[in-house]
Amino acid sequence: MLWSNYVFERGLRVHDMWDRLFHGRTLKLLYITGIGFDLRSQRVLAEIKSSLAVEGRALSAATMLKLDFRPYELSGDLVELTKENSATMSAQFAALGHSETLSISEYEQLELGSAVALTQGIGRVLERTEGYTDIVLDVSSLPRVVYVALITGILRKLVPDKDTGDSRALAAGGVNFQVLVGEDSALDSLILAEDPENEVMLVPGFAGPLHAESAETWPLVWFPILGERRVNQLQKIMMALIPSSAEICPVLPHPSKMPRRADNLLIEYREALFDVRTIAMSNLMYADESNPFEVYRQLLGAMTRYRETMAILGGCRLVVSPLSSKLMTVGAALACFEIRPSASGAKFGISIPHAEPKRYAVEKSDIVASKPEVTTLLLTGEAFA
Amino acid sequence: MAYKANPFLERMAERSTSDHEFVRQFSPRVLDQLPENAFDPGIHVFRSAPGGGKTTLLRAFTPSVLRAFWNASSRRTTDLSESLQRLVARGAIAEDSGPAVLGIFLSCSSGYADLPPAAQLAQEGTFRALLDCRVVLRTLRSVATITGIAPDALHQIRLAYPPEAEFQAIPRAESADDLYKWAESLEQGVYAQLDGLVSGTEIMSHVRFESLLWLQAIKFYVGGQLVSQRPLLMLDDLHALRRRQRALLIDEFISSRPQLLVWLAERRIAMGDELLSEGAREGRELMYHSLEEMWGGTKGPHHFAGFAQNVLDRRLRLQDVVEAGSFSQCLQEESSTRELEERIVAGIDAFRKSASRFQGNARYTEWLDRAARIMLQPNRDAVVDLYVTRILLSRQEGRKQLSLELALSAKTLEELDSSQVRAAAEIFLHEEVGLPYYFGIDRLCQMATTNIEELLFLSASLFVGIQAKQILRNPEPLLTPVEQEKLIKEAVTKKRQFIPKNHSEGLRAQRLLDGIAAHCRDRTFLPNAPYAPGVTGVRLSQTHMESLVSQSEGMTEKRGVLRRVLTECAAENLLVPRSSQESTSREGGTVFYLNRSLCAYYDLPLQYGGWQDVSVADLMEWMERGPAAARQRQRGLV
């Protein structure tokens, strides 16, 4: 387990961690964020900026890479908010360095499909990560499929020798890669994601097992990580990809700020999931909603056990569908990164299918009123050397 | 919690269920509807909306399923013998020797559309290479299944090729095991590169779809015996390919003039604008079969009802909570008068009120006397009779300026009383006093709109009610018409609410449907029911259709969006397009009927036939503003 010892801080303690991380060295910073309507990204940027602005910090270069996506269908309010958010963030970052915009949706105009567009876009972001001492990925206003692909993609680049199982592999030549989340699970549950794409997309880098004909006969284990108002996305994935013979292990957020949250989710998904498929009670998994490394640990442990047990059947396909909060999704991404086979020919594989919505709806007042708690996960760098 | 509570909820039976379960659920009656030429060598394209039954059809011809049907013949299982007989009649199973077809079933949704955009030739080459290796892998597995060889004993299958057969990419291996390993490593290599997120590396490429030629040429031997089954290559989900890939595949398949049987299946969405323009439907090299059209024609609905009931009965047998021989047994076809008493009284009152203005008019005396006699025995039929009279009174009232003021006889009323007027009376009664309309097995089948997935969706709701009655030890676990309608309405409300969540142009589609429905309702519930039983569709004339479909430069963005929304609605079965012939007084066009289960949501009748002409501008308005725009149109404000 690569992150058996982990660095995860929230609230005011985030600044303590940054103080120690930024102290006494010259930084070349790449800050990756999204152009979206979610104002949490501003709050996150303001926090890290205040820490970098402390006297004595040495910043030799700083670039903010703003990722632009194909136009989602948004209300007039949200379109305005997106523009304002982008302009404010550039202005905020100007004190540190320069901003660039990178379009992820370019290839879609060629009718090549969103999966291809995303793969190409992620590839170009990865090319831009060369030469920095610190890579910061703010997932607050990034779509789920993008930040999962970015986290796993950046980690694959920084930690090529993960299969040694030694957490020192996370030293990554001294490159500090941290993921920032402006967490507000109440706001997450208010954001409606509708009009899903007709095609179910597989996160780049995790396509093989669900597509490969040679893996068709391997048993499939599915880990849907349940979250509010995502039943339609779950149904899309289930109908398209999950056979009835699949072993299904739903992951529920528990403990949670709201003690009945897991129960409510069981009710919400009853008809779409539990009435349709045979799911043993013992397959339900619980993970702390506030700690992504708990999700990582639970998921990785379960996937490892299934992989070992099913080796006798010739192999297995592991499928993870994160539909819950950002923190839980980040935890799931880490588990997927770690278990993914590095070489071809392995007798198991992992896929992350996703039904990307085309339309988001949320009240502007809810976004403006949000008071997110900033959290950071330091995934690689000197701390692991 | 290890249970499968509702056997009707598992809708994608074709992909997600096990072979054993599939064989039990498969209704062979769909085979009767297949055209005779569907088994002629060549390329056949099957089309339908999602849930129309394409994949189910294709899966029935896979080796494991055919073997299961064949094995059932020895057990003399009644359920399965029906399937067996039909498969024998279609030549898929030989009565004395078992499966006669070697089904090779692949889905095109397996990542072809995600191949990277490299140089054109290389991109197509990777697509061909991936398809070739998958056809080889699936063929070898199918041979193993049909001959009863274990998957890890492929070395028992020997391969032979005619001397003239030349392959550039697929090796002429003599052992199935060697060929399998070649195909497996080719596929793994492609995915290792694709998943590596590394650009610039060269991915395997083929210059033609060689697997088709390979499949035509190759012979398989097991234990020295030739495997005699005739290959049937089935490629499903063609719509999942990129447009260019789909065109390439079809073009190259056609130009290779295959001597074997190739079945391609795709959703109607793949037709794109063709769906609206009714583009090329037939070709010499390509034979198109629309699953919806198979259920069309005069006897089509009757055949679909039989097929649908067969599907429901098979599903019902998968559970043991409800003890019933057939699904229709659980649905009561008639309400008791006591259950409807209040509604009947309300209906009679409504009739009295509307007929009061005709009292004292000698022209209608006989009709009103007849109505008074009917009121003496209040029941469902009586109140329908009254509403028929009310509609006919209203019609006569409209004509009075043109006719002589002669008294109308009861016989005249009987002559004017048609099945359409009676159907209109039923929907009026439903609208005004809540007399149940959406109940019974026939209307359930109508609401399915020739789509099995819709049928199962509605039946799943009904089953919940039946199950609840059984669990509560109700002496008669039948759903009354009132109960059926309540459950149906809940289900269709959910269907309508989920449109924005399930369709990529969902919100606009929902508004457009709401607008169309509002317009249909306005025309349906006119007192004289001029379009009896009602209006359930709108028609665009040929001129309007052309202006919508043409790609002219003057095409506004809004018009393009409407085209996309209409195409998606038609492809996803939310609207049912039907061509309307020209006549002396009007040009031809296309009628877009509302999906029948949505008719239940909008409280409209279920029959086809009633439509109203609208313009592209109307539809654009409705798409953007929904029913409010439709109502304004009726009031002449727009």
Short mmCIF file of N, CA and C in Angstrom, two decimals, chain A residues 73 107 111-113 115-116 119-120 122-123 126-127 149 153 156 192 194-199 202 204-218 231-232 235-236 239-240 242-245 266 270-271 274-281 284 340 344-347 358-359, chain B residues 1-6 9-12 15-18 21 105-106 109-117 123 133-135 137-138 141 180 184 187-189 191-192 194-197 199 242-244 267 269 453 457 494 497-508 564 568 572:
data_model
loop_
_atom_site.label_atom_id
_atom_site.label_comp_id
_atom_site.label_asym_id
_atom_site.label_seq_id
_atom_site.Cartn_x
_atom_site.Cartn_y
_atom_site.Cartn_z
N GLU A 73 -24.25 22.79 -20.80
CA GLU A 73 -25.46 23.60 -20.83
C GLU A 73 -25.70 24.14 -19.42
N TYR A 107 -10.91 18.60 -29.77
CA TYR A 107 -11.09 17.49 -30.68
C TYR A 107 -12.54 17.10 -30.91
N GLU A 111 -15.75 15.59 -34.35
CA GLU A 111 -16.66 14.45 -34.16
C GLU A 111 -15.91 13.19 -33.75
N LEU A 112 -14.91 13.37 -32.94
CA LEU A 112 -14.14 12.20 -32.54
C LEU A 112 -14.60 11.66 -31.20
N GLY A 113 -15.59 12.29 -30.62
CA GLY A 113 -16.13 11.76 -29.38
C GLY A 113 -15.42 12.37 -28.18
N ALA A 115 -14.47 10.99 -25.40
CA ALA A 115 -13.41 10.20 -24.79
C ALA A 115 -12.07 10.51 -25.47
N VAL A 116 -12.10 10.60 -26.80
CA VAL A 116 -10.87 10.91 -27.52
C VAL A 116 -10.40 12.32 -27.16
N THR A 119 -8.83 12.25 -23.79
CA THR A 119 -7.51 11.60 -23.80
C THR A 119 -6.46 12.55 -24.35
N GLN A 120 -6.82 13.22 -25.46
CA GLN A 120 -5.88 14.16 -26.06
C GLN A 120 -5.58 15.32 -25.10
N ILE A 122 -5.86 15.42 -21.80
CA ILE A 122 -5.06 14.98 -20.65
C ILE A 122 -3.60 14.82 -21.07
N GLY A 123 -3.40 14.26 -22.26
CA GLY A 123 -2.04 14.08 -22.78
C GLY A 123 -1.32 15.42 -22.86
N LEU A 126 -0.38 16.63 -19.41
CA LEU A 126 0.77 15.88 -18.87
C LEU A 126 2.08 16.38 -19.48
N GLU A 127 2.03 16.73 -20.75
CA GLU A 127 3.24 17.26 -21.39
C GLU A 127 3.69 18.55 -20.71
N ALA A 149 -8.87 11.44 -14.27
CA ALA A 149 -7.87 11.16 -15.31
C ALA A 149 -6.57 11.92 -15.04
N GLY A 153 -3.15 10.16 -14.20
CA GLY A 153 -2.17 10.42 -15.26
C GLY A 153 -0.89 11.04 -14.70
N ARG A 156 1.01 8.52 -12.69
CA ARG A 156 1.71 7.52 -13.52
C ARG A 156 3.00 8.09 -14.08
N LEU A 192 -27.19 19.58 -9.64
CA LEU A 192 -27.87 18.58 -10.47
C LEU A 192 -27.04 18.35 -11.72
N GLU A 194 -27.38 16.62 -15.21
CA GLU A 194 -28.41 15.98 -16.04
C GLU A 194 -27.97 15.84 -17.49
N ASP A 195 -28.88 15.31 -18.31
CA ASP A 195 -28.62 15.06 -19.73
C ASP A 195 -27.30 14.30 -19.93
N PRO A 196 -27.20 13.09 -19.41
CA PRO A 196 -25.93 12.39 -19.57
C PRO A 196 -25.66 12.08 -21.04
N GLU A 197 -24.39 12.01 -21.37
CA GLU A 197 -23.99 11.63 -22.73
C GLU A 197 -24.58 10.26 -23.05
N ASN A 198 -24.88 10.04 -24.31
CA ASN A 198 -25.40 8.73 -24.68
C ASN A 198 -24.36 7.64 -24.51
N GLU A 199 -23.11 8.00 -24.74
CA GLU A 199 -22.07 6.99 -24.59
C GLU A 199 -21.48 7.04 -23.19
N LEU A 202 -14.97 5.86 -20.72
CA LEU A 202 -14.03 5.23 -19.79
C LEU A 202 -12.89 6.20 -19.53
N PRO A 204 -9.56 7.87 -19.38
CA PRO A 204 -8.36 7.54 -20.14
C PRO A 204 -7.33 6.83 -19.27
N GLY A 205 -6.75 5.80 -19.84
CA GLY A 205 -5.78 5.02 -19.09
C GLY A 205 -6.42 3.82 -18.41
N PHE A 206 -7.74 3.77 -18.41
CA PHE A 206 -8.46 2.69 -17.72
C PHE A 206 -9.54 2.09 -18.63
N ALA A 207 -9.21 1.95 -19.92
CA ALA A 207 -10.24 1.51 -20.86
C ALA A 207 -10.17 0.01 -21.14
N GLY A 208 -8.96 -0.49 -21.22
CA GLY A 208 -8.72 -1.85 -21.72
C GLY A 208 -9.65 -2.95 -21.24
N PRO A 209 -9.70 -3.21 -19.94
CA PRO A 209 -10.41 -4.41 -19.48
C PRO A 209 -11.88 -4.48 -19.87
N LEU A 210 -12.55 -3.34 -19.91
CA LEU A 210 -13.97 -3.40 -20.25
C LEU A 210 -14.19 -3.52 -21.76
N HIS A 211 -13.20 -3.19 -22.53
CA HIS A 211 -13.35 -3.26 -23.98
C HIS A 211 -12.75 -4.53 -24.57
N ALA A 212 -11.73 -5.06 -23.89
CA ALA A 212 -10.95 -6.14 -24.52
C ALA A 212 -11.77 -7.42 -24.66
N GLU A 213 -11.78 -7.96 -25.84
CA GLU A 213 -12.45 -9.22 -26.13
C GLU A 213 -11.76 -10.35 -25.36
N SER A 214 -10.43 -10.24 -25.23
CA SER A 214 -9.70 -11.32 -24.57
C SER A 214 -9.98 -11.36 -23.06
N ALA A 215 -10.55 -10.27 -22.52
CA ALA A 215 -10.88 -10.27 -21.09
C ALA A 215 -12.37 -10.52 -20.86
N GLU A 216 -13.09 -10.76 -21.94
CA GLU A 216 -14.56 -10.90 -21.87
C GLU A 216 -15.03 -11.96 -20.89
N THR A 217 -14.27 -13.02 -20.81
CA THR A 217 -14.74 -14.14 -19.99
C THR A 217 -14.32 -14.02 -18.53
N TRP A 218 -13.52 -13.02 -18.21
CA TRP A 218 -13.13 -12.85 -16.81
C TRP A 218 -14.32 -12.35 -16.00
N VAL A 231 -28.41 8.63 -9.63
CA VAL A 231 -29.02 7.34 -9.99
C VAL A 231 -29.00 7.14 -11.50
N ASN A 232 -29.31 8.22 -12.24
CA ASN A 232 -29.36 8.07 -13.70
C ASN A 232 -28.00 7.71 -14.28
N GLN A 235 -27.36 4.11 -13.57
CA GLN A 235 -28.15 3.25 -14.46
C GLN A 235 -27.52 3.16 -15.85
N LYS A 236 -27.05 4.29 -16.35
CA LYS A 236 -26.41 4.30 -17.66
C LYS A 236 -25.24 3.33 -17.69
N MET A 239 -26.48 -0.44 -17.19
CA MET A 239 -27.13 -1.00 -18.37
C MET A 239 -26.13 -1.29 -19.48
N ALA A 240 -25.14 -0.40 -19.61
CA ALA A 240 -24.23 -0.53 -20.74
C ALA A 240 -23.13 -1.56 -20.49
N ILE A 242 -22.39 -3.51 -17.11
CA ILE A 242 -22.28 -4.44 -15.98
C ILE A 242 -23.21 -5.65 -16.17
N PRO A 243 -22.64 -6.83 -16.40
CA PRO A 243 -23.49 -8.01 -16.59
C PRO A 243 -24.12 -8.46 -15.28
N SER A 244 -25.20 -9.22 -15.40
CA SER A 244 -25.89 -9.64 -14.17
C SER A 244 -25.04 -10.56 -13.32
N SER A 245 -24.05 -11.17 -13.97
CA SER A 245 -23.19 -12.08 -13.20
C SER A 245 -22.17 -11.32 -12.36
N LEU A 266 -29.20 4.13 0.41
CA LEU A 266 -29.74 2.79 0.14
C LEU A 266 -31.17 2.90 -0.38
N ARG A 270 -32.49 2.01 -4.20
CA ARG A 270 -33.16 0.72 -4.03
C ARG A 270 -33.66 0.17 -5.36
N GLU A 271 -34.45 0.96 -6.05
CA GLU A 271 -35.07 0.44 -7.27
C GLU A 271 -34.06 0.24 -8.39
N PHE A 274 -30.62 -2.11 -6.07
CA PHE A 274 -30.80 -3.27 -5.19
C PHE A 274 -31.97 -4.17 -5.61
N ASP A 275 -32.98 -3.58 -6.25
CA ASP A 275 -34.09 -4.41 -6.71
C ASP A 275 -33.75 -5.13 -8.01
N VAL A 276 -32.80 -4.60 -8.73
CA VAL A 276 -32.49 -5.14 -10.06
C VAL A 276 -31.44 -6.23 -9.98
N ARG A 277 -30.45 -6.03 -9.15
CA ARG A 277 -29.34 -6.97 -9.10
C ARG A 277 -29.30 -7.70 -7.76
N THR A 278 -28.72 -8.85 -7.81
CA THR A 278 -28.57 -9.61 -6.57
C THR A 278 -27.31 -9.13 -5.86
N ILE A 279 -27.52 -8.47 -4.73
CA ILE A 279 -26.37 -7.91 -4.00
C ILE A 279 -26.40 -8.43 -2.57
N ALA A 280 -25.37 -9.13 -2.21
CA ALA A 280 -25.32 -9.67 -0.84
C ALA A 280 -25.07 -8.52 0.14
N MET A 281 -25.76 -8.58 1.25
CA MET A 281 -25.61 -7.56 2.29
C MET A 281 -24.14 -7.40 2.69
N LEU A 284 -21.71 -4.79 1.00
CA LEU A 284 -21.72 -3.35 1.21
C LEU A 284 -20.44 -2.93 1.93
N ARG A 340 -3.75 -0.63 -10.77
CA ARG A 340 -3.69 -0.78 -12.23
C ARG A 340 -2.40 -1.50 -12.64
N SER A 344 1.40 -4.94 -19.95
CA SER A 344 0.34 -5.72 -20.60
C SER A 344 0.56 -7.20 -20.32
N GLY A 345 -0.50 -7.96 -20.42
CA GLY A 345 -0.38 -9.39 -20.17
C GLY A 345 -0.83 -9.79 -18.77
N ALA A 346 -1.13 -8.81 -17.91
CA ALA A 346 -1.59 -9.14 -16.55
C ALA A 346 -2.97 -9.80 -16.64
N LYS A 347 -3.23 -10.69 -15.72
CA LYS A 347 -4.50 -11.41 -15.76
C LYS A 347 -5.57 -10.71 -14.92
N LYS A 358 -24.24 16.52 -19.56
CA LYS A 358 -24.06 17.65 -20.48
C LYS A 358 -24.59 18.94 -19.86
N ARG A 359 -25.33 18.80 -18.76
CA ARG A 359 -25.96 19.98 -18.20
C ARG A 359 -25.84 19.95 -16.68
N MET B 1 -29.81 -9.00 1.98
CA MET B 1 -30.45 -8.30 0.87
C MET B 1 -30.24 -9.03 -0.46
N ALA B 2 -29.85 -10.30 -0.39
CA ALA B 2 -29.58 -11.02 -1.64
C ALA B 2 -30.89 -11.51 -2.24
N TYR B 3 -31.51 -10.69 -3.06
CA TYR B 3 -32.78 -11.08 -3.66
C TYR B 3 -32.96 -10.36 -4.99
N LYS B 4 -33.76 -10.92 -5.82
CA LYS B 4 -34.14 -10.22 -7.04
C LYS B 4 -35.64 -10.02 -6.94
N ALA B 5 -36.02 -8.85 -6.48
CA ALA B 5 -37.40 -8.64 -6.09
C ALA B 5 -38.36 -8.56 -7.26
N ASN B 6 -37.91 -7.99 -8.34
CA ASN B 6 -38.84 -7.71 -9.42
C ASN B 6 -38.26 -8.14 -10.76
N LEU B 9 -37.75 -5.64 -13.72
CA LEU B 9 -36.85 -4.49 -13.67
C LEU B 9 -35.58 -4.71 -14.48
N GLU B 10 -35.20 -5.95 -14.66
CA GLU B 10 -33.98 -6.23 -15.43
C GLU B 10 -34.33 -6.08 -16.90
N ARG B 11 -34.03 -4.90 -17.43
CA ARG B 11 -34.53 -4.61 -18.77
C ARG B 11 -33.58 -5.01 -19.88
N MET B 12 -32.28 -4.86 -19.65
CA MET B 12 -31.36 -5.22 -20.73
C MET B 12 -31.07 -6.72 -20.64
N ARG B 15 -27.98 -8.37 -22.52
CA ARG B 15 -26.57 -8.27 -22.21
C ARG B 15 -26.24 -8.73 -20.80
N SER B 16 -27.14 -8.46 -19.90
CA SER B 16 -26.72 -8.62 -18.51
C SER B 16 -27.10 -9.97 -17.91
N THR B 17 -28.03 -10.67 -18.51
CA THR B 17 -28.43 -11.92 -17.88
C THR B 17 -27.55 -13.08 -18.35
N SER B 18 -27.58 -14.13 -17.56
CA SER B 18 -26.82 -15.32 -17.94
C SER B 18 -27.53 -16.02 -19.10
N GLU B 21 -30.67 -17.88 -17.98
CA GLU B 21 -31.82 -17.01 -17.72
C GLU B 21 -32.38 -16.46 -19.03
N PHE B 105 -20.82 -13.20 -32.21
CA PHE B 105 -21.54 -12.01 -31.76
C PHE B 105 -20.59 -11.03 -31.08
N LEU B 106 -20.48 -9.84 -31.66
CA LEU B 106 -19.59 -8.82 -31.10
C LEU B 106 -20.31 -7.49 -31.01
N SER B 109 -19.56 -1.37 -29.38
CA SER B 109 -19.40 -0.34 -28.34
C SER B 109 -18.13 -0.59 -27.52
N SER B 110 -17.28 -1.47 -28.03
CA SER B 110 -16.08 -1.84 -27.25
C SER B 110 -14.89 -0.96 -27.59
N GLY B 111 -15.07 0.33 -27.55
CA GLY B 111 -13.92 1.22 -27.60
C GLY B 111 -13.43 1.65 -28.96
N TYR B 112 -14.09 1.23 -30.04
CA TYR B 112 -13.60 1.64 -31.36
C TYR B 112 -13.66 3.17 -31.51
N ALA B 113 -14.73 3.74 -30.96
CA ALA B 113 -14.89 5.19 -31.10
C ALA B 113 -13.86 5.95 -30.28
N ASP B 114 -13.17 5.25 -29.37
CA ASP B 114 -12.18 5.93 -28.53
C ASP B 114 -10.77 5.84 -29.11
N LEU B 115 -10.65 5.25 -30.30
CA LEU B 115 -9.31 5.14 -30.90
C LEU B 115 -8.79 6.54 -31.20
N PRO B 116 -7.50 6.73 -31.06
CA PRO B 116 -6.98 8.11 -31.18
C PRO B 116 -7.03 8.62 -32.61
N PRO B 117 -7.15 9.92 -32.76
CA PRO B 117 -7.18 10.49 -34.10
C PRO B 117 -5.77 10.66 -34.64
N GLN B 123 -5.47 5.49 -38.53
CA GLN B 123 -6.61 5.41 -37.62
C GLN B 123 -7.59 4.33 -38.07
N CYS B 133 -8.99 -8.79 -34.90
CA CYS B 133 -8.54 -9.70 -33.84
C CYS B 133 -9.72 -10.13 -32.97
N ARG B 134 -10.69 -9.24 -32.83
CA ARG B 134 -11.86 -9.62 -32.00
C ARG B 134 -12.75 -10.63 -32.71
N VAL B 135 -12.86 -10.50 -34.03
CA VAL B 135 -13.66 -11.50 -34.77
C VAL B 135 -12.98 -12.87 -34.64
N LEU B 137 -10.94 -13.90 -32.21
CA LEU B 137 -11.09 -14.40 -30.84
C LEU B 137 -12.48 -14.96 -30.59
N ARG B 138 -13.49 -14.20 -31.01
CA ARG B 138 -14.87 -14.63 -30.73
C ARG B 138 -15.22 -15.87 -31.57
N ARG B 141 -13.77 -18.89 -29.92
CA ARG B 141 -14.53 -19.24 -28.70
C ARG B 141 -15.88 -19.85 -29.06
N TYR B 180 -5.35 -17.91 -31.45
CA TYR B 180 -5.96 -17.20 -30.32
C TYR B 180 -4.91 -16.33 -29.63
N GLU B 184 -4.98 -12.37 -29.17
CA GLU B 184 -4.97 -11.85 -27.80
C GLU B 184 -3.83 -10.85 -27.61
N GLU B 187 -4.52 -7.55 -29.44
CA GLU B 187 -5.47 -6.68 -28.74
C GLU B 187 -4.83 -6.06 -27.50
N GLN B 188 -4.10 -6.88 -26.75
CA GLN B 188 -3.46 -6.34 -25.54
C GLN B 188 -2.45 -5.26 -25.89
N GLY B 189 -1.76 -5.46 -27.00
CA GLY B 189 -0.78 -4.47 -27.44
C GLY B 189 -1.44 -3.15 -27.77
N TYR B 191 -4.24 -1.97 -26.58
CA TYR B 191 -4.72 -1.30 -25.37
C TYR B 191 -3.59 -0.83 -24.47
N ALA B 192 -2.46 -1.55 -24.51
CA ALA B 192 -1.33 -1.09 -23.71
C ALA B 192 -0.90 0.29 -24.22
N LEU B 194 -2.88 2.43 -26.02
CA LEU B 194 -3.94 3.41 -25.82
C LEU B 194 -4.03 3.86 -24.37
N ASP B 195 -3.91 2.91 -23.45
CA ASP B 195 -4.03 3.24 -22.03
C ASP B 195 -2.77 3.92 -21.51
N GLY B 196 -1.69 3.83 -22.30
CA GLY B 196 -0.44 4.43 -21.85
C GLY B 196 -0.44 5.94 -21.95
N LEU B 197 -1.45 6.52 -22.58
CA LEU B 197 -1.57 7.97 -22.77
C LEU B 197 -0.33 8.54 -23.44
N SER B 199 1.51 9.62 -26.84
CA SER B 199 1.21 9.92 -28.23
C SER B 199 2.44 9.65 -29.09
N ARG B 242 -17.84 5.77 -34.55
CA ARG B 242 -17.86 7.12 -35.09
C ARG B 242 -18.45 7.05 -36.48
N ARG B 243 -19.03 8.16 -36.90
CA ARG B 243 -19.74 8.16 -38.18
C ARG B 243 -18.86 7.63 -39.32
N ARG B 244 -17.61 8.09 -39.28
CA ARG B 244 -16.68 7.69 -40.35
C ARG B 244 -16.36 6.20 -40.28
N ARG B 267 -28.97 1.31 -33.33
CA ARG B 267 -30.11 2.12 -32.91
C ARG B 267 -30.47 3.08 -34.03
N ILE B 269 -30.74 6.07 -33.88
CA ILE B 269 -29.98 7.34 -33.77
C ILE B 269 -28.84 7.37 -34.79
N GLU B 453 -38.60 -2.82 -23.85
CA GLU B 453 -38.08 -2.17 -22.66
C GLU B 453 -39.17 -1.31 -21.99
N PHE B 457 -40.85 -1.81 -18.32
CA PHE B 457 -40.84 -0.66 -17.39
C PHE B 457 -42.22 -0.47 -16.77
N LYS B 494 -42.75 9.22 -13.83
CA LYS B 494 -41.32 9.03 -13.63
C LYS B 494 -40.59 9.06 -14.98
N GLN B 497 -40.35 12.61 -16.08
CA GLN B 497 -39.39 13.37 -15.26
C GLN B 497 -37.95 13.00 -15.59
N PHE B 498 -37.74 11.76 -16.00
CA PHE B 498 -36.38 11.30 -16.25
C PHE B 498 -35.87 11.66 -17.64
N ILE B 499 -36.72 12.27 -18.46
CA ILE B 499 -36.26 12.60 -19.82
C ILE B 499 -35.02 13.49 -19.78
N PRO B 500 -34.98 14.54 -18.94
CA PRO B 500 -33.77 15.35 -18.92
C PRO B 500 -32.54 14.61 -18.37
N LYS B 501 -32.81 13.57 -17.59
CA LYS B 501 -31.69 12.85 -17.00
C LYS B 501 -31.16 11.76 -17.92
N ASN B 502 -31.97 11.32 -18.86
CA ASN B 502 -31.60 10.16 -19.67
C ASN B 502 -31.30 10.46 -21.12
N HIS B 503 -31.50 11.67 -21.56
CA HIS B 503 -31.29 11.96 -22.98
C HIS B 503 -30.38 13.16 -23.10
N SER B 504 -29.53 13.13 -24.12
CA SER B 504 -28.52 14.19 -24.18
C SER B 504 -29.13 15.55 -24.52
N GLU B 505 -30.29 15.58 -25.15
CA GLU B 505 -30.99 16.86 -25.34
C GLU B 505 -32.27 16.84 -24.50
N GLY B 506 -32.13 16.25 -23.31
CA GLY B 506 -33.30 15.91 -22.51
C GLY B 506 -34.23 17.06 -22.16
N LEU B 507 -33.68 18.17 -21.72
CA LEU B 507 -34.55 19.25 -21.26
C LEU B 507 -35.37 19.82 -22.42
N ARG B 508 -34.69 20.03 -23.54
CA ARG B 508 -35.41 20.55 -24.72
C ARG B 508 -36.44 19.54 -25.20
N ARG B 564 -31.85 18.36 -34.19
CA ARG B 564 -31.16 17.42 -33.31
C ARG B 564 -32.13 16.84 -32.28
N GLU B 568 -33.31 12.99 -31.98
CA GLU B 568 -33.12 12.19 -30.77
C GLU B 568 -34.44 11.63 -30.25
N GLU B 572 -35.09 7.72 -29.92
CA GLU B 572 -35.26 7.16 -28.58
C GLU B 572 -36.71 6.79 -28.29
#
